[in-house]
Amino acid sequence: MRRNRRSATGGGGDLHLQALTKRFGSFTAVDALDLRVPQGSFFALLGPSGCGKSTTLRMVAGLETPTAGRIRIGESDVTASRPFDRPVNTVFQSYALFPHLDVRGNVEFGPRRRKVADAAAQAQAALELVAMDHLAAARPAQLSGGQAQRVALARALVNRPEVLLLDEPLAALDLTLRRRMQGELKRIQHEVGITFVHVTHDQEEAMSLADTVAVMNAGRIEQMGSPTALYDLPRTAFVAGFLGRTNLADGTILGRDGDWVVVQVGAHRVWLDRARCAEPDAPARSAVRVGIRPEKLRLHRVALGEEPPRGGFTAALGPATVVDISFTGVSTEYALDLPGIGGWRVFEQNLDIEDEDLRPGDEVVVSWDSRHAFGLSGRDEPASSSATEEDLVGAPGVIR
Amino acid sequence: MKRRTWLPYVLLAPGLAWLAVFYLAPLVQLASVSLQSPFPGYPGYYYRNVDVGNYVTALGSFGAHFGRSVLYAALATVFAFALAYPLAYAVAFKAGRWRNLMLVAIMAPFLTSFILRTIAWRQILADDGFVARTLGVLHLLPGERITETWVAVVAGLTYTFLPFMALPIYAGLERVDPRLIEAGTDLYAGAFTTFRTVTLPLSMPGVLAGTLLTFIPAAGDYVNAELLGSDTGTKMVGNVIESQFFRVLGGYPVAAALSIVLMGLILVLVGAYVRRFGTKELV
């Protein structure tokens, strides 16, 4: 298994979706999706269940026929080609290993159908790549979840596809195993250099694995970019809530001060960097939503006379009441009630042990460096209702 | 809480008692009768003995009937499989909302007595009936008739046991995970190759059950040969057993010997078949 070796089915290239649409009756599962996945990248489609990410994947695999739009891989248009004619392979969510074949038979299945000369040798190499060669004679029913996952990966990779599709491949594994398999996936993708398109609802999985993450919601891509860019500067409340946690406050634009937008939040004034506003040219008096990540906030204990530093662009809100404190070892998480704004959360790293610490009911002021805040459209639906689903792993939603 | 170790036995008892009285006892009786000798001077009376002569008669005089039973049952099994598999496949994968209706249609013939249905086949295949006349006009009927030939007997057997073939195959196909079929097409297998390499092997437990449920009763059947076959040349073992029991004075021991041989023959054939095609490893 060498890096960047081409499959027999034509020159490599980017995966390119153009206005891809899928409707089931009156329900639009995927809505005019435009997407370019660079060749050799690790790409994640992230979104809640029912957002259309799996349907998108199935259309790329050829298991679902698009209602409209095109799918290209490099120069060739595969929109109308059958699944077995596409240089695309899938790692299915439940692995879908053939129960009547042993591990080797499963991995050899693709090469045998393509009638390659050294199917057995290729299968052996693929099994070695995923460290499963010692169980080549086992039946799928005898494998653990993690082992079945590796076999499913080998069964797809052995065909050297242009694009490897992974449909929630780690969802069935327990947390420890999932974290380990994430590392494995990253190593294997690096080793084979094949384009990986990974569908998941686990934001942590998407961020730690992928070069580029596209956040999907209701059949559309809300925002796409590197994990750091998405986390640092979400453009919609949905993205802000789906990737990590976000504190939001509704405000009104007062005006502009150089590169800064001045916003009235309750009785306070805060600043937003124009470059970090979703709508940088929104006029005065229009609604805006200020977002700030919990770890970017500082707490000032009112009882101790602490105050936020003056000057610069330090913004502050308060006083707020501490509602709940949870100590997690590396950090302490505070739930605050900001009158007129809502519930906020603050992560404070445990740099030192303080004797005189906060208790529920204590009053605090929160402050932050204005360069860390971001502005979202004030007309957005409240993100908390659309972003959170009870069963979503690692999708805590927005705190307001 | 103390485990009630006697509970399983209590639950098993009624079934075991039933089997002992209505299966095991008659079987022992049958084996014993098959070894009895006719009482000299009193036709129709027997005395307890170990008379293997009945088995010699059974095998010596009725070997052809055994051959026909196995052959006809095997042919009926093959034809029933050829008809039932596409049918079951269509019901399992293509029927959509018609699925339940089609299943009812497969089972509907059971609502009518099978004797009546077999007699109906006599009408359908009769010499002046539509089928025989059409085939005659097309010169496809060398013997000029269908009834009283082995073709009619095999056709009748095929028809009678078709649902016993179709339903287990349907149950087997219905259990095949559609995602495995998707995985097949994703891994470069076309529709037919996916069927051959994925769907068919996975449906083998159903096929195995269906062939057994067809072959075993078909080999012991006598109604089809009686009603659709001729008096000579198409009789099966079942017909001989029937006539030895009911029509031949003093035929009980030979009929019993025939039954025991047929049972042994089926056991051996089925045992070999299951050993060869058994799918124990399937999940």
XYZ file of C-alpha atoms in Angstrom, chain B residues 14-155:
142
model
C -47.233 -32.965 27.648
C -45.292 -32.822 24.386
C -43.170 -35.819 25.264
C -46.245 -37.797 26.314
C -47.924 -36.945 23.026
C -44.872 -38.072 21.059
C -44.582 -41.286 23.041
C -48.213 -42.276 22.528
C -48.806 -41.112 18.973
C -45.368 -41.315 17.381
C -42.999 -43.610 19.213
C -45.490 -46.396 20.028
C -46.900 -46.649 16.471
C -43.358 -46.622 15.099
C -42.366 -49.528 17.309
C -45.587 -51.292 16.341
C -44.851 -50.662 12.643
C -41.342 -52.084 12.992
C -42.705 -55.094 14.796
C -45.421 -55.712 12.159
C -42.802 -55.459 9.403
C -41.151 -58.566 10.854
C -44.282 -60.672 11.401
C -45.241 -63.777 9.419
C -48.664 -64.718 8.113
C -50.406 -67.371 10.180
C -50.599 -70.489 7.989
C -54.154 -71.342 7.050
C -55.591 -68.116 8.420
C -55.183 -65.387 5.786
C -54.972 -61.958 7.360
C -53.627 -63.224 10.665
C -50.011 -62.929 11.789
C -47.735 -64.136 14.494
C -44.791 -62.358 16.062
C -41.578 -63.351 14.376
C -38.347 -61.993 12.912
C -39.208 -62.523 9.264
C -36.900 -60.520 6.987
C -38.795 -62.031 4.053
C -41.105 -59.012 4.117
C -38.096 -56.780 3.431
C -36.945 -59.072 0.639
C -40.391 -58.765 -0.927
C -40.437 -55.001 -0.373
C -37.108 -54.438 -2.073
C -37.331 -57.264 -4.611
C -40.814 -56.654 -5.975
C -41.136 -52.916 -5.479
C -37.646 -51.560 -6.250
C -38.997 -49.624 -9.241
C -41.550 -47.898 -7.006
C -38.812 -46.743 -4.669
C -36.866 -45.462 -7.654
C -39.912 -43.568 -8.925
C -40.659 -42.105 -5.503
C -37.158 -40.699 -5.182
C -37.001 -39.561 -8.818
C -40.442 -37.913 -8.913
C -39.889 -36.256 -5.538
C -36.480 -34.990 -6.685
C -37.920 -33.666 -9.957
C -40.816 -32.010 -8.128
C -38.317 -30.443 -5.693
C -36.229 -29.040 -8.554
C -39.267 -27.658 -10.400
C -40.804 -26.263 -7.226
C -37.485 -24.560 -6.428
C -37.293 -23.094 -9.946
C -40.812 -21.704 -9.592
C -40.696 -20.713 -5.934
C -37.374 -18.854 -5.794
C -38.318 -16.074 -8.253
C -41.738 -15.914 -6.624
C -40.284 -15.601 -3.118
C -37.704 -13.098 -4.380
C -40.426 -10.943 -5.918
C -42.478 -11.038 -2.730
C -39.479 -10.253 -0.516
C -37.897 -7.459 -2.563
C -40.269 -6.180 -5.227
C -43.803 -6.539 -3.892
C -43.862 -3.342 -1.803
C -47.360 -2.854 -0.458
C -48.610 -5.955 -2.294
C -46.411 -8.187 -0.166
C -49.053 -9.397 2.293
C -51.586 -9.942 -0.464
C -49.080 -12.073 -2.377
C -48.296 -14.114 0.732
C -51.998 -14.760 1.228
C -52.263 -15.778 -2.431
C -49.453 -18.305 -1.965
C -51.217 -19.838 1.017
C -54.785 -19.542 -0.310
C -54.858 -23.046 -1.932
C -54.607 -24.554 1.558
C -58.152 -23.371 2.140
C -59.368 -26.026 -0.304
C -58.939 -29.744 0.199
C -55.869 -31.011 -1.594
C -57.852 -34.005 -2.911
C -60.199 -31.571 -4.642
C -57.283 -29.588 -6.006
C -55.618 -32.712 -7.352
C -58.870 -33.817 -8.994
C -59.074 -30.341 -10.523
C -55.673 -30.993 -12.095
C -57.167 -34.070 -13.730
C -59.664 -31.801 -15.434
C -57.002 -29.280 -16.407
C -54.710 -31.933 -17.900
C -57.515 -34.108 -19.348
C -57.164 -35.472 -22.889
C -59.836 -33.171 -24.337
C -58.799 -30.280 -22.089
C -57.226 -27.056 -23.255
C -53.657 -27.886 -22.237
C -53.487 -31.346 -23.810
C -55.229 -30.242 -27.011
C -53.014 -27.186 -27.466
C -49.884 -29.263 -26.970
C -51.290 -31.932 -29.314
C -51.960 -29.379 -32.066
C -48.405 -28.091 -31.655
C -47.112 -31.690 -31.906
C -45.458 -31.298 -28.504
C -47.276 -34.237 -26.988
C -45.697 -37.477 -28.250
C -47.913 -39.818 -26.198
C -51.084 -37.878 -27.109
C -51.978 -37.379 -23.440
C -50.709 -35.904 -20.203
C -52.798 -37.668 -17.608
C -51.649 -41.166 -16.741
C -48.036 -40.163 -17.435
C -45.177 -39.355 -15.094
C -45.374 -35.741 -16.307
C -48.780 -35.344 -14.707
C -47.593 -36.937 -11.461
C -44.531 -34.682 -11.214
C -46.631 -31.644 -12.144
